[in-house]
Amino acid sequence: MAGSSRWASSAADKAEEARRKLEKEEKKKAKLEKQRKLEEAEELRQNEAAAARDTAAGIGSNGDEEASGRPAKRRRLSTDNNATSDEASQRPRKLLRFAAPGWGPCRSVDNYEPLNRIEEGSYGLVSRGRELATGDIVALKKLKMDNLADGFPITALREIQTLRASAGQTHIVALREVVLGTDPINDVYLVMDFLEHDLKTLQEEMSEPFLPSEVKTLLLQLVSAMDFLHERWILHRDLKTSNILMNNRGQLKIADFGMARYVSEPPPKNLTQLVVTLWYRAPELLLGAEQYDDKIDMWSVGCIFGELLKKEPLFMGKNEVDELSKIFTLCGPPTLHSWPTFRRLPNARHIQFPPTPPNLTPTEVKSMTTPSPLPLRTHFPLLTNSGTALLSALLSLDPLTRPSASEVLKHPYFEEIPRPKHTSMFPTFPSKGAMERRRRWSPNAPVRGEAVDFGKEVDGGKVDFAGIFGGNSEAGGAGFALRMG
Amino acid sequence: MAPEPLSILTNPLATVEQLTSSSSQFDGVPADLETSIIHAGARLTQAAGILLQLPQDIIAQAIVLFTRFWIGSEGGSLLEHNASDVSAATIYLVSKLSAYQKSPRSVINTYAYLASLPATFPLPSTYIDAQDASTYHVSEGTYLTSRQTLNANESLVLRILGFQTHVALPHALSITYMQTLSFIPSPSGTALAARTFEHLNAALLSPQLLYLTHPPATLAVAAIYVAAREIGTKLPEGEWWEVFDCEREDLGFLVLAMGSFEGFVREEVQKWGRRGKVPLTAKQVAGEIEKRTMLEEGA
């Protein structure tokens, strides 16, 4: 019974305790008084809460006080109990306190004034709005309610669940609240922070791709968000440039968690195969894998990395087969050495692959197992060696050899020159979502010999620096860009 | 204010306003009747979860959501919504978000069976006697209407809770704490862990709504404390609970609440008897209140 615990005290313990008690005896009084005052204030708060609980529950709290051997609430205030107050008198200890959010009924969408539509995607309608009380500009996403026979759509529930779980991560869009429509009360809107751009529209509008230093910053932000999600067992499952938002201060945030869900190890059985937009879909999904993990997101990260460098999507397949063939053209066809398990995937049977040559010498095997950077090299001639290594690692056909988000964060590519550009040095752009029109002339990198005259040349004679000084939350884009590094 | 990420250590907790008032009390439901109904509804959720073969952590989450639903002036009123329907909706909702999704059919069948039982606190033999499927068989027509009710109540629960479905449970934490205290592994470790879990699960049904007032860490510490006292495991000298960020005041309150739970259930059983049913629909609640008023006027 009692002897089974290591907390049973021995004679030595007792002697030690007696000695300590003696030492403390003198200091005790003053400190006890101080401690008590603190506690009294605390207790007052506690009692209030406890009383509230008791009234709510309709039960008196002094029921069987004697019967239960609780550490008496009042004992701490009595001075004759040495053992316990001694310990307490040492010094007030700091206990960790966690912020506990509350809950309350959903507010109405009437608290927001609609401004303009941003886009109508497959997952619902997104519009820009202003919160009437605060004037904050937000994005309102109306959830699509379909398949109502099974109740509230599980995808919508998961979206809210995973966004709530990601609250506070800098590079994941913040879900402010969930509001309800008024006319059909069943309409549900997610209220999120509004960001000026999504990477897809932005790249379409840009005349030149992002600079290498900018690509690094964007990629780092993206991967840090993925690291956060994967560490918490959340898969995004629909990473693409149109789901990646950016503000005019160079900050990137992932949005649209309509496909996201919690997973486990081993993977849950009810994973759906139809995830990720075709152009960003990993080869194992295209080949019909029933079980998959965070590496499908990392494939999409690889596609986005390449897209940022090239300013256009890497694999624009028309259908699944075309997508696969585009992937194999760039990354080379899978072999038993580069991807030992691919033949076991359901759809692999229907595809004719170049045969793996038998009887290979060890060096030939080695050359086949190490991914050849050659095709990637020709597509990305300006990319450094380590950049090519990272891209080809992210685009490894075998999910097992694809790096995880935490591994990517440590990649030497981010260490070498040019270093990632600080977000405050990012160029600004006119926002399509905020209906800012692109100005006819937008500055490019200064050409040698071209003199700058602020008064004359720049669009209407006015220089708008509001964006770079970041005074307000929704910085207007002046189309100003510092092209360096 | 930046929202804090929810984790296994944090739980949305009720505010003082939410604890001091409720829609039901505004509507005239006596406080003791409200306590009985929320307790009975939580028991119903637990029973349904067992019949649906859901793991206890899923059931516990459903019970916490069920309890959250009724408190505060903006919560649901027992005279407006059926406690049994809300119970079904929470279990359906929580199972949907878990790896153990249950079909509307299973949930509806289960609740029809439980509603067919003759008493809220039946003798164990009642379950064996309730073998007549015709008393709880759900026809296709009833099923379709029940499914609509289930979906409507699911939306209702989400609306009242503001889509806040996060529930952090103390069970796994308590195991970690017992390991930290070297109770696990030890000869009495298994018994202690089992007793701790029993207290944690009983606390779900507590009239003091402990899962709404205290964070998981504090609940875990209190359950270990009570269990160790009962089993006779020697606890460390000194204020060991502070290691787990638990305050003495909270511990004292929780130990008292967990210790008094058995007495509360005995009183409930005595109040409602082995035959009586705690009203679990709005209509029954109204009937019960009417009955009470008549008795008072007659007396």
mmCIF file with all atom_site columns, C-alpha atoms in Angstrom, chain B residues 7 24 33 40 53 67 74-75 82 90 105 111 132 142 156 160-161 170 182 190 206 224 228 243 245 268 276:
data_model
loop_
_atom_site.group_PDB
_atom_site.id
_atom_site.type_symbol
_atom_site.label_atom_id
_atom_site.label_alt_id
_atom_site.label_comp_id
_atom_site.label_asym_id
_atom_site.label_entity_id
_atom_site.label_seq_id
_atom_site.pdbx_PDB_ins_code
_atom_site.Cartn_x
_atom_site.Cartn_y
_atom_site.Cartn_z
_atom_site.occupancy
_atom_site.B_iso_or_equiv
_atom_site.pdbx_formal_charge
_atom_site.auth_seq_id
_atom_site.auth_comp_id
_atom_site.auth_asym_id
_atom_site.auth_atom_id
_atom_site.pdbx_PDB_model_num
ATOM 1  C CA . SER B 1 7   ? -3.844  22.949 -27.595 1.00 0.00 ? 7   SER B CA 1
ATOM 2  C CA . SER B 1 24  ? -33.556 27.880 -18.677 1.00 0.00 ? 24  SER B CA 1
ATOM 3  C CA . LEU B 1 33  ? -34.547 20.614 -11.974 1.00 0.00 ? 33  LEU B CA 1
ATOM 4  C CA . ALA B 1 40  ? -29.303 13.094 -16.832 1.00 0.00 ? 40  ALA B CA 1
ATOM 5  C CA . GLN B 1 53  ? -18.902 1.873  -29.405 1.00 0.00 ? 53  GLN B CA 1
ATOM 6  C CA . THR B 1 67  ? -22.869 20.911 -20.925 1.00 0.00 ? 67  THR B CA 1
ATOM 7  C CA . GLU B 1 74  ? -27.158 33.110 -24.396 1.00 0.00 ? 74  GLU B CA 1
ATOM 8  C CA . GLY B 1 75  ? -27.157 29.342 -24.073 1.00 0.00 ? 75  GLY B CA 1
ATOM 9  C CA . ASN B 1 82  ? -34.982 18.908 -26.122 1.00 0.00 ? 82  ASN B CA 1
ATOM 10 C CA . THR B 1 90  ? -23.308 16.609 -29.816 1.00 0.00 ? 90  THR B CA 1
ATOM 11 C CA . ARG B 1 105 ? -28.974 5.998  -38.626 1.00 0.00 ? 105 ARG B CA 1
ATOM 12 C CA . TYR B 1 111 ? -31.334 7.311  -28.916 1.00 0.00 ? 111 TYR B CA 1
ATOM 13 C CA . ASP B 1 132 ? -38.258 -6.034 -27.451 1.00 0.00 ? 132 ASP B CA 1
ATOM 14 C CA . THR B 1 142 ? -39.608 8.405  -38.442 1.00 0.00 ? 142 THR B CA 1
ATOM 15 C CA . LEU B 1 156 ? -28.147 24.792 -33.331 1.00 0.00 ? 156 LEU B CA 1
ATOM 16 C CA . ILE B 1 160 ? -24.893 28.505 -29.711 1.00 0.00 ? 160 ILE B CA 1
ATOM 17 C CA . LEU B 1 161 ? -21.279 27.453 -29.189 1.00 0.00 ? 161 LEU B CA 1
ATOM 18 C CA . PRO B 1 170 ? -7.257  15.690 -18.798 1.00 0.00 ? 170 PRO B CA 1
ATOM 19 C CA . SER B 1 182 ? 6.736   7.762  -10.385 1.00 0.00 ? 182 SER B CA 1
ATOM 20 C CA . THR B 1 190 ? -2.559  0.415  -12.502 1.00 0.00 ? 190 THR B CA 1
ATOM 21 C CA . SER B 1 206 ? -20.673 16.549 -12.062 1.00 0.00 ? 206 SER B CA 1
ATOM 22 C CA . ILE B 1 224 ? -4.836  11.899 -8.988  1.00 0.00 ? 224 ILE B CA 1
ATOM 23 C CA . ALA B 1 228 ? -4.267  8.380  -4.352  1.00 0.00 ? 228 ALA B CA 1
ATOM 24 C CA . VAL B 1 243 ? 4.675   21.514 -10.314 1.00 0.00 ? 243 VAL B CA 1
ATOM 25 C CA . ASP B 1 245 ? 0.612   24.601 -12.333 1.00 0.00 ? 245 ASP B CA 1
ATOM 26 C CA . GLU B 1 268 ? -30.662 12.036 -7.614  1.00 0.00 ? 268 GLU B CA 1
ATOM 27 C CA . GLY B 1 276 ? -38.962 7.832  -12.619 1.00 0.00 ? 276 GLY B CA 1
#
